[in-house]
PDB file of C-alpha atoms in Angstrom:
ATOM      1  CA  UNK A   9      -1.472  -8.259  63.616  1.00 63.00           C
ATOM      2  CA  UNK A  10       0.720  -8.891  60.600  1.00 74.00           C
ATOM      3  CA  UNK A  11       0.290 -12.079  58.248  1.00 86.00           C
ATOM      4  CA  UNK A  12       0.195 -13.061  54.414  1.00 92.00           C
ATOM      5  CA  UNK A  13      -2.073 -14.974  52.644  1.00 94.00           C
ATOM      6  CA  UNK A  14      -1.202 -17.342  49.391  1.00 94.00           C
ATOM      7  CA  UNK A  15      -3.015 -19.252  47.347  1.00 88.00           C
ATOM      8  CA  UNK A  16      -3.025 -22.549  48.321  1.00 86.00           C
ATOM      9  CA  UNK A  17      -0.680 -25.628  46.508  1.00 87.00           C
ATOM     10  CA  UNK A  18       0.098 -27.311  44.191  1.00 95.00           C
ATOM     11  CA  UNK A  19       0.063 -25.892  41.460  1.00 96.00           C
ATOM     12  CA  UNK A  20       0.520 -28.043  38.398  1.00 97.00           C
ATOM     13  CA  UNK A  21       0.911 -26.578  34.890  1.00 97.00           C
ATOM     14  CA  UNK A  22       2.230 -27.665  31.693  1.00 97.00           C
ATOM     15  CA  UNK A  23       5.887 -25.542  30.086  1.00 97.00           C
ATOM     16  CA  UNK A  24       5.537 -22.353  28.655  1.00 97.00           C
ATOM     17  CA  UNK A  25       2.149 -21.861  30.784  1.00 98.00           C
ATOM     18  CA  UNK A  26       1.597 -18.668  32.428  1.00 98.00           C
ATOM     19  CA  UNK A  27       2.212 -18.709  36.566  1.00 97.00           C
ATOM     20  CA  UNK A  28       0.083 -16.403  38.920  1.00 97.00           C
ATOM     21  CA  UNK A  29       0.839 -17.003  42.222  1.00 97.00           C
ATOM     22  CA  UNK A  30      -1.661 -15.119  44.491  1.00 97.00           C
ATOM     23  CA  UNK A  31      -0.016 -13.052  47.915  1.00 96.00           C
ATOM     24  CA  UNK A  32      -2.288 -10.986  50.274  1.00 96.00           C
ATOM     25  CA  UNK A  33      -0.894  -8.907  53.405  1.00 93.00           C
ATOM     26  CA  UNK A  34      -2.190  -7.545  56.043  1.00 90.00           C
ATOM     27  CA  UNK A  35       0.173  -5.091  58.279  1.00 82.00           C
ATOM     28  CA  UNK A  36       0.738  -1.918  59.885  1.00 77.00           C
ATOM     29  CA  UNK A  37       2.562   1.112  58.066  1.00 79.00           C
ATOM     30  CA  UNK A  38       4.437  -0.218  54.664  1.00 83.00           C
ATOM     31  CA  UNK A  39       6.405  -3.396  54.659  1.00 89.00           C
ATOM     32  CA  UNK A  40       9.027  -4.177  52.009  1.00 91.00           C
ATOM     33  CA  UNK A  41       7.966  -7.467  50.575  1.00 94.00           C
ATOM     34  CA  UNK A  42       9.832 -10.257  49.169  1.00 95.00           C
ATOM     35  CA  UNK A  43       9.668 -13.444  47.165  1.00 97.00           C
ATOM     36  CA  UNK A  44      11.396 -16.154  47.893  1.00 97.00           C
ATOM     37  CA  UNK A  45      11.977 -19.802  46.248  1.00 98.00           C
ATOM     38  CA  UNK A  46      12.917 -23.092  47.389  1.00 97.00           C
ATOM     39  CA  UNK A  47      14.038 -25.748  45.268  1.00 96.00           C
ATOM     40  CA  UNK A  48      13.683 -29.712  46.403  1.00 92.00           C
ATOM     41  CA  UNK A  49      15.987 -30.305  48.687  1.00 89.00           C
ATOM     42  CA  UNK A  50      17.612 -26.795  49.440  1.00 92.00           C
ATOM     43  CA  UNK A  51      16.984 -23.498  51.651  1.00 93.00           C
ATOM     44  CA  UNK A  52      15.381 -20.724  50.409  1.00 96.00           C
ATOM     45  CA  UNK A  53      16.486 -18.233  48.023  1.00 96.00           C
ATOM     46  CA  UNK A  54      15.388 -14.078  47.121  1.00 96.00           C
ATOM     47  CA  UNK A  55      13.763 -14.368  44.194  1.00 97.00           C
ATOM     48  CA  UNK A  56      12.735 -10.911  44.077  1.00 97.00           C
ATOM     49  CA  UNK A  57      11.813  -7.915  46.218  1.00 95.00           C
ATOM     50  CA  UNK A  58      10.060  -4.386  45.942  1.00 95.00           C
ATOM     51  CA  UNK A  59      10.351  -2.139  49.119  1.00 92.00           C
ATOM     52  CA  UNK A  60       7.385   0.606  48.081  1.00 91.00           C
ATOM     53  CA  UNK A  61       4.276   1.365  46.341  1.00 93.00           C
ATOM     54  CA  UNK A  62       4.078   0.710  42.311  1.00 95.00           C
ATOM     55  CA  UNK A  63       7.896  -1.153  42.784  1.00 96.00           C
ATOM     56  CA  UNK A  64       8.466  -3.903  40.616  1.00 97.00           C
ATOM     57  CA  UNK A  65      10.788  -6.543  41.179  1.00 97.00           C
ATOM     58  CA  UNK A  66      11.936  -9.153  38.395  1.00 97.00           C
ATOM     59  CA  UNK A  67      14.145 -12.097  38.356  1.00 97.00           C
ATOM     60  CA  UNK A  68      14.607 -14.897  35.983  1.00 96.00           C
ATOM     61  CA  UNK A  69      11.591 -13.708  34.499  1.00 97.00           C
ATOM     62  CA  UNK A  70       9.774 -13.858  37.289  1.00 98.00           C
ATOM     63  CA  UNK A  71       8.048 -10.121  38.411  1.00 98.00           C
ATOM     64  CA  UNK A  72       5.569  -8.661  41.083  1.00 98.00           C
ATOM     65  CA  UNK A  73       4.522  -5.284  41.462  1.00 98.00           C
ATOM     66  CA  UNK A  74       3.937  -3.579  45.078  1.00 96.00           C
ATOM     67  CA  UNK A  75       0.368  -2.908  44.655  1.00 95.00           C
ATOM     68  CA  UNK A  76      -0.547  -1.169  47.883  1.00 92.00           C
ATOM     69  CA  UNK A  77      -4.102   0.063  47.416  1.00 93.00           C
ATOM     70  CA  UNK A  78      -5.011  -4.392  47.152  1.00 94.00           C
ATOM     71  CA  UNK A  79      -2.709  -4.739  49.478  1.00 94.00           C
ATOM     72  CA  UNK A  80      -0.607  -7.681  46.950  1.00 96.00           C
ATOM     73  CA  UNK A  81       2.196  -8.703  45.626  1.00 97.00           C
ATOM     74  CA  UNK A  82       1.239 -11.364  42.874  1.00 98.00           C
ATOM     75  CA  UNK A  83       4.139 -13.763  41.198  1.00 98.00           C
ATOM     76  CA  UNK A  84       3.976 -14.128  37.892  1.00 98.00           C
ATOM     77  CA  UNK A  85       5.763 -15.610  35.107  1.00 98.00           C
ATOM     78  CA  UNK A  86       4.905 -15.668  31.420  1.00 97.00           C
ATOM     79  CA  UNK A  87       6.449 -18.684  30.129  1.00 96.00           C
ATOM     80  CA  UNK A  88       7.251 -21.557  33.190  1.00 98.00           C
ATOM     81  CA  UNK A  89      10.213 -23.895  32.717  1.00 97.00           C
ATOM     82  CA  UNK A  90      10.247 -27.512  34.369  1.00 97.00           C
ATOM     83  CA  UNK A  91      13.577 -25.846  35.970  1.00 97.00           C
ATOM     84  CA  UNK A  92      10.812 -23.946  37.910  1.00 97.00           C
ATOM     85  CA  UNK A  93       9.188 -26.206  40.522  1.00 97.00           C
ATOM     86  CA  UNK A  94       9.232 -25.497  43.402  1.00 97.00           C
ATOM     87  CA  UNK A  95       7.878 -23.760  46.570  1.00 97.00           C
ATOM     88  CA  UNK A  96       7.639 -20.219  46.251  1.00 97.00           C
ATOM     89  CA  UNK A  97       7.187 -18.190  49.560  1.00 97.00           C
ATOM     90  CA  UNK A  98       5.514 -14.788  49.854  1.00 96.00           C
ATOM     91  CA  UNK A  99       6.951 -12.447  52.890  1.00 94.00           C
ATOM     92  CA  UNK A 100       6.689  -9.338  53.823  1.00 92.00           C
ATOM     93  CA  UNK A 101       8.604  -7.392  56.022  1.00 87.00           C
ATOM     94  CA  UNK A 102       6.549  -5.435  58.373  1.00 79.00           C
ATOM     95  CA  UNK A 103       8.380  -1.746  58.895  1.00 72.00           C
ATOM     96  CA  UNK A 104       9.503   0.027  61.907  1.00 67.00           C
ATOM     97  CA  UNK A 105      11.721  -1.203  64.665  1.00 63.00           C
ATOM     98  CA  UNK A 106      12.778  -4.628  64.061  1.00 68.00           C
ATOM     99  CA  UNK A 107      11.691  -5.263  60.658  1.00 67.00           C
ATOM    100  CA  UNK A 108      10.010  -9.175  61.666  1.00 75.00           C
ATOM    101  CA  UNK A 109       9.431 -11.340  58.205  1.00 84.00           C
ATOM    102  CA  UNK A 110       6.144 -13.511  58.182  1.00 85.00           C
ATOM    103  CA  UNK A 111       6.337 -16.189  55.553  1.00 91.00           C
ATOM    104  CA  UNK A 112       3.514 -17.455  53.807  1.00 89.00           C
ATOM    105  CA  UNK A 113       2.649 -20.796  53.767  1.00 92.00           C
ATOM    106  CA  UNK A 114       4.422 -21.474  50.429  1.00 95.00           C
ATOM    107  CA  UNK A 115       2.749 -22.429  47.160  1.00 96.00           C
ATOM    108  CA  UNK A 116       4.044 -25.815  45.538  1.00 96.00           C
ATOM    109  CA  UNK A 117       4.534 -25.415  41.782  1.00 97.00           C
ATOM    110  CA  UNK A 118       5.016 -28.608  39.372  1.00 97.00           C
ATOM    111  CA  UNK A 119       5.554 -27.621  35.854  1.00 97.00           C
ATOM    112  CA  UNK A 120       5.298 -30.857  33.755  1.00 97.00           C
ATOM    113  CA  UNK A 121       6.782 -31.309  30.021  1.00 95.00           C
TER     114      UNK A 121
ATOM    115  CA  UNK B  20      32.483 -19.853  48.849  1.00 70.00           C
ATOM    116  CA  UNK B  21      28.752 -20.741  50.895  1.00 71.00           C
ATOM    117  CA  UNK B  22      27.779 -17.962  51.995  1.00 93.00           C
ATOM    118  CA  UNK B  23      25.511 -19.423  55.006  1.00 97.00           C
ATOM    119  CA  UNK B  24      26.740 -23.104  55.803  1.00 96.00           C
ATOM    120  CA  UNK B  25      25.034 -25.123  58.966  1.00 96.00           C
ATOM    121  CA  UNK B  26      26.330 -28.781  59.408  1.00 96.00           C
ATOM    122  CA  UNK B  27      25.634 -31.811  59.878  1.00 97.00           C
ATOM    123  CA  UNK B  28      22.921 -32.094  57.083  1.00 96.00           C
ATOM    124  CA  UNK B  29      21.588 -34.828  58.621  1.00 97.00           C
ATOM    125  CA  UNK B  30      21.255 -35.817  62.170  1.00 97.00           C
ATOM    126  CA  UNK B  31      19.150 -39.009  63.136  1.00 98.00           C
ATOM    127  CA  UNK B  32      19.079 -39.397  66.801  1.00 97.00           C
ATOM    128  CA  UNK B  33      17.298 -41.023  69.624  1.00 97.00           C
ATOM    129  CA  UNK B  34      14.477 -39.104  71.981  1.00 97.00           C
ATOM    130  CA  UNK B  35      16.098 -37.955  74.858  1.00 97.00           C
ATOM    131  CA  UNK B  36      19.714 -37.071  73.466  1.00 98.00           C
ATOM    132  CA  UNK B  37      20.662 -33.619  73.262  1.00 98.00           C
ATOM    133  CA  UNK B  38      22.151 -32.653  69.996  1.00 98.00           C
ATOM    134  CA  UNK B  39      23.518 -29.223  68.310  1.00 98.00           C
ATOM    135  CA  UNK B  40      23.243 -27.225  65.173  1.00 98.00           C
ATOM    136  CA  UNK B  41      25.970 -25.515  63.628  1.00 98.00           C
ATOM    137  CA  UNK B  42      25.893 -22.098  61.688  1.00 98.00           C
ATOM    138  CA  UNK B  43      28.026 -19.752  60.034  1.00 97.00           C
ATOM    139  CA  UNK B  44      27.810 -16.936  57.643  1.00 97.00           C
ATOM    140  CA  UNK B  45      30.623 -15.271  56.314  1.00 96.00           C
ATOM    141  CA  UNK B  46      28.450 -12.413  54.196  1.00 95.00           C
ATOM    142  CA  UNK B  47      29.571  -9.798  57.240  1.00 94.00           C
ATOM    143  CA  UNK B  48      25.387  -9.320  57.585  1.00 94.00           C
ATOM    144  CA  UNK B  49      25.045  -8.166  61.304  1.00 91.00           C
ATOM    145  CA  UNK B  50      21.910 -10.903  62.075  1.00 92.00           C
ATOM    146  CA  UNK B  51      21.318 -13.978  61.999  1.00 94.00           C
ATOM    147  CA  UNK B  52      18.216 -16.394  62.385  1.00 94.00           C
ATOM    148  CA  UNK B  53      17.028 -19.751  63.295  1.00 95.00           C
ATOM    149  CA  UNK B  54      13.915 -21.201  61.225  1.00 95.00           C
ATOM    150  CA  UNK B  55      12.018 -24.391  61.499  1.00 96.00           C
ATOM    151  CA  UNK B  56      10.286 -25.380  58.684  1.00 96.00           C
ATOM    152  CA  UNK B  57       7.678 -28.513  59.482  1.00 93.00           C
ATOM    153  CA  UNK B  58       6.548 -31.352  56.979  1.00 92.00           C
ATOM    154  CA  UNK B  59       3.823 -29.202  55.148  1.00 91.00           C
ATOM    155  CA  UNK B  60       6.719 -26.134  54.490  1.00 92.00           C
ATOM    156  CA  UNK B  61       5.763 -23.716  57.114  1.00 92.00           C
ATOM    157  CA  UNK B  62       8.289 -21.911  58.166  1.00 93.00           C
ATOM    158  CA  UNK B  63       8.380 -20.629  61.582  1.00 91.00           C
ATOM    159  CA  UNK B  64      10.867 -18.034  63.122  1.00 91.00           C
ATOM    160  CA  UNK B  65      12.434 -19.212  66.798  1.00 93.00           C
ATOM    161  CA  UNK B  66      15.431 -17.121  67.102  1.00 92.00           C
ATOM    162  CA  UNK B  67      17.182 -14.177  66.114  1.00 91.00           C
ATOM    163  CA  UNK B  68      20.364 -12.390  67.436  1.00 91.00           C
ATOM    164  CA  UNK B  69      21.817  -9.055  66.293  1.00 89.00           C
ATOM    165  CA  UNK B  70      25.426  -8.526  66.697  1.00 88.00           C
ATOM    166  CA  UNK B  71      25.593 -11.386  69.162  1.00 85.00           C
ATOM    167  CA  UNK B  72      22.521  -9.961  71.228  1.00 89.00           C
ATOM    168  CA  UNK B  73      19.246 -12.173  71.619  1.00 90.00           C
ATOM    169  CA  UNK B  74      16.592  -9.796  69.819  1.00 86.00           C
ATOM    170  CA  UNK B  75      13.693 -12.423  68.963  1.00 80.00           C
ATOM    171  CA  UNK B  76      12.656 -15.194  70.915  1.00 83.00           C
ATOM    172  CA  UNK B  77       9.721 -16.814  70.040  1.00 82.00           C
ATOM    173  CA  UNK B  78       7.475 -19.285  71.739  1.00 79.00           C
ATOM    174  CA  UNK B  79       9.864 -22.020  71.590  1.00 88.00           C
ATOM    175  CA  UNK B  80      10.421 -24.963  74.782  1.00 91.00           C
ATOM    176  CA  UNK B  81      13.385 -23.662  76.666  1.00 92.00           C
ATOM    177  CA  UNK B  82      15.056 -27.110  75.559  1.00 96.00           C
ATOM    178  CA  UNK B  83      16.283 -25.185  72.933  1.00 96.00           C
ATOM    179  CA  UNK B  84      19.247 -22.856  73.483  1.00 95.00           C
ATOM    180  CA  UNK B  85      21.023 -20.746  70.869  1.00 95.00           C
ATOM    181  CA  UNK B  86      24.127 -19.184  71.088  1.00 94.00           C
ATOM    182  CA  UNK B  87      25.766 -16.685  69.334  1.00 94.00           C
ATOM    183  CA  UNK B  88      29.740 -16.515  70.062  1.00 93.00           C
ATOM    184  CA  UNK B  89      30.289 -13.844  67.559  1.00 93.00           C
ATOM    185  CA  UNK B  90      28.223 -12.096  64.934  1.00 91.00           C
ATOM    186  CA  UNK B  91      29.402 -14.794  62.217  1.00 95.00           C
ATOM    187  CA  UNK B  92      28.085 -17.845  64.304  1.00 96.00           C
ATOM    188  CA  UNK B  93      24.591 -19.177  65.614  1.00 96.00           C
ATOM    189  CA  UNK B  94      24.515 -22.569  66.963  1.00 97.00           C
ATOM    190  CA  UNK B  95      21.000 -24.086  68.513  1.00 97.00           C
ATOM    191  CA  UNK B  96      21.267 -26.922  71.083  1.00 97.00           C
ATOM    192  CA  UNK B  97      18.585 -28.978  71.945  1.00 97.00           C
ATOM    193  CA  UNK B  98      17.887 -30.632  75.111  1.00 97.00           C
ATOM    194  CA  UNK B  99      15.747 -34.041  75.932  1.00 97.00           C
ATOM    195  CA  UNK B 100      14.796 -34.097  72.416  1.00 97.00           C
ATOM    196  CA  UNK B 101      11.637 -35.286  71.368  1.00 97.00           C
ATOM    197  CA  UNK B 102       9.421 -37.061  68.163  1.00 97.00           C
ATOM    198  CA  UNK B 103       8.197 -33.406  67.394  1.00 95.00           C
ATOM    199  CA  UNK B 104      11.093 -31.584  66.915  1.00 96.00           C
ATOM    200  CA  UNK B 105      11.604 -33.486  63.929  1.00 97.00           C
ATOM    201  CA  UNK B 106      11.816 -30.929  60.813  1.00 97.00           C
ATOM    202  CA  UNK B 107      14.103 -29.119  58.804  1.00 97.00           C
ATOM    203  CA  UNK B 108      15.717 -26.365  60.673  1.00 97.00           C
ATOM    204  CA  UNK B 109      17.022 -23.415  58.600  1.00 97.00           C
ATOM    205  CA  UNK B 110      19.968 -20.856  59.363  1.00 97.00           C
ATOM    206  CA  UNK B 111      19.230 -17.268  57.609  1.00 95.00           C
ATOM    207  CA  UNK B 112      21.427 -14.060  57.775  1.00 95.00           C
ATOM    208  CA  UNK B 113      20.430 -10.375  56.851  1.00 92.00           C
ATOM    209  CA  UNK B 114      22.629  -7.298  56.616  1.00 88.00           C
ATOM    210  CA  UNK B 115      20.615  -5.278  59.334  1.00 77.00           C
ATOM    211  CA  UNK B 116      17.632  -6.068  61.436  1.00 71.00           C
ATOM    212  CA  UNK B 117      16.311  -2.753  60.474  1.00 72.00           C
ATOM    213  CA  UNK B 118      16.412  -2.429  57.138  1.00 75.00           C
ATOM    214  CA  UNK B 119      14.730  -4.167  54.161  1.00 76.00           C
ATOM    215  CA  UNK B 120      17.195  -6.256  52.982  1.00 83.00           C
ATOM    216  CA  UNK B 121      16.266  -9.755  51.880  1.00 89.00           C
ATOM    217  CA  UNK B 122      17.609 -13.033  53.998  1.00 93.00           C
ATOM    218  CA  UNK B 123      20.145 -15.961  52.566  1.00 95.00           C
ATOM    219  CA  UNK B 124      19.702 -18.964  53.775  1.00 96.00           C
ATOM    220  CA  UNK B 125      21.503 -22.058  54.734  1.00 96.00           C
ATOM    221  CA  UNK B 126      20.635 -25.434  53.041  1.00 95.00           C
ATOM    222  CA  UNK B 127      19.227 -26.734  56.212  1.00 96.00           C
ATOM    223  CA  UNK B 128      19.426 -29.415  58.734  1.00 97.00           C
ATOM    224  CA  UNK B 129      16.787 -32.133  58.523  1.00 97.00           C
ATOM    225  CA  UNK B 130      16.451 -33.440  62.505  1.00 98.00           C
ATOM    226  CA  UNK B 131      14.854 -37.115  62.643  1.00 97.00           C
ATOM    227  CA  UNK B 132      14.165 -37.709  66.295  1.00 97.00           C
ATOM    228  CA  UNK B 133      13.225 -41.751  66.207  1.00 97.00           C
TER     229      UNK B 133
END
């Protein structure tokens, strides 16, 4: 079957730190996968997405490359703001038919001053 | 303009009582969603219509009921409700079932049953 794997919360780190946040999939054929982000209080947002091999996607300085051969689609960040806690979700969306999202279990990030 | 809006924000109500969730999207996307995400974040998927037609449904009590009056709207009612169903429940939308488009999401609706 289909499901993602993150590395597990929280994660605390001090501004201007460098964020990894680890994503594993398993599924069938090639999913498009996604990042998404949820700040205290609010639903979920894209953060960014990459629908095939070698894609990168980038958003407020956030990036992840499709990297199908591992399987992973890393978050990373080169300089975290405390504007940046939050949850960050890893999903893929498994192709073919209808295209079913699995969410990860979210990874907590606390970035302190 | 939101672009996904579910209401009330907050509902606090007694076990038992039967309650509904409001949601509307007015992106045009062709799909919509219901999520429930628990106390530790996990999200998981209960519902999902496209163009008004019930296309997942997953193992959820049948005291929950969506309904879908037109591709815009997806309300959830919930029947005999009970300590467990306590969580945040999430409204998403996405252009087209089939294609990899990303989701928006409503701000949620956190459901205390006391």
């Amino acid at each position: 079957g289909n499901s993602v794997t993150q590395m597990e919360g929280p994660v605390t780190l001090s501004e201007e730190a460098f964020l990894t946040i680890n994503c594993t999939y398993t599924a069938t054929g090639y999913p498009s996968l996604f990042w998404y982000v949820q700040y205290p209080g609010e639903g979920l947002q894209l953060l960014l997405k990459a629908t095939k091999a070698d894609d990168k996607g980038s958003n407020k300085g956030f990036e992840a490359t499709y990297r199908k051969e591992t399987t992973s689609f890393h978050l990373e960040k080169g300089s975290v703001q405390v504007s940046d806690s939050a949850v960050y979700f890893c999903a893929p969306r498994h192709s073919g038919g209808y295209q079913k999202v699995t969410f990860g279990t979210g990874t907590k990030l606390q970035v302190i001053p | 303009d939101t672009a996904v809006s579910q209401t009330p924000k907050y509902l606090v109500t007694q076990m038992g009582n039967d309650k509904s969730i409001k949601c509307e999207q007015n992106l045009g996307h062709d799909t919509m969603y219901w999520y429930k995400q628990d106390s530790k974040k996990f999200l998981k998927i209960m519902f999902s219509y496209n163009n008004k037609e019930l296309i997942i449904n997953e193992t959820v009590p049948n005291r929950f009921s969506p309904k879908s009056p037109d591709k815009a709207h997806l309300n959830l009612h919930i029947n005999s409700l009970e300590l467990g169903d306590s969580a945040v429940y999430f409204c998403a939308s996405s252009q087209d079932l089939r294609l990899p488009h990303g989701y928006t999401f409503g701000s949620g609706t956190r459901l205390t049953v006391v």
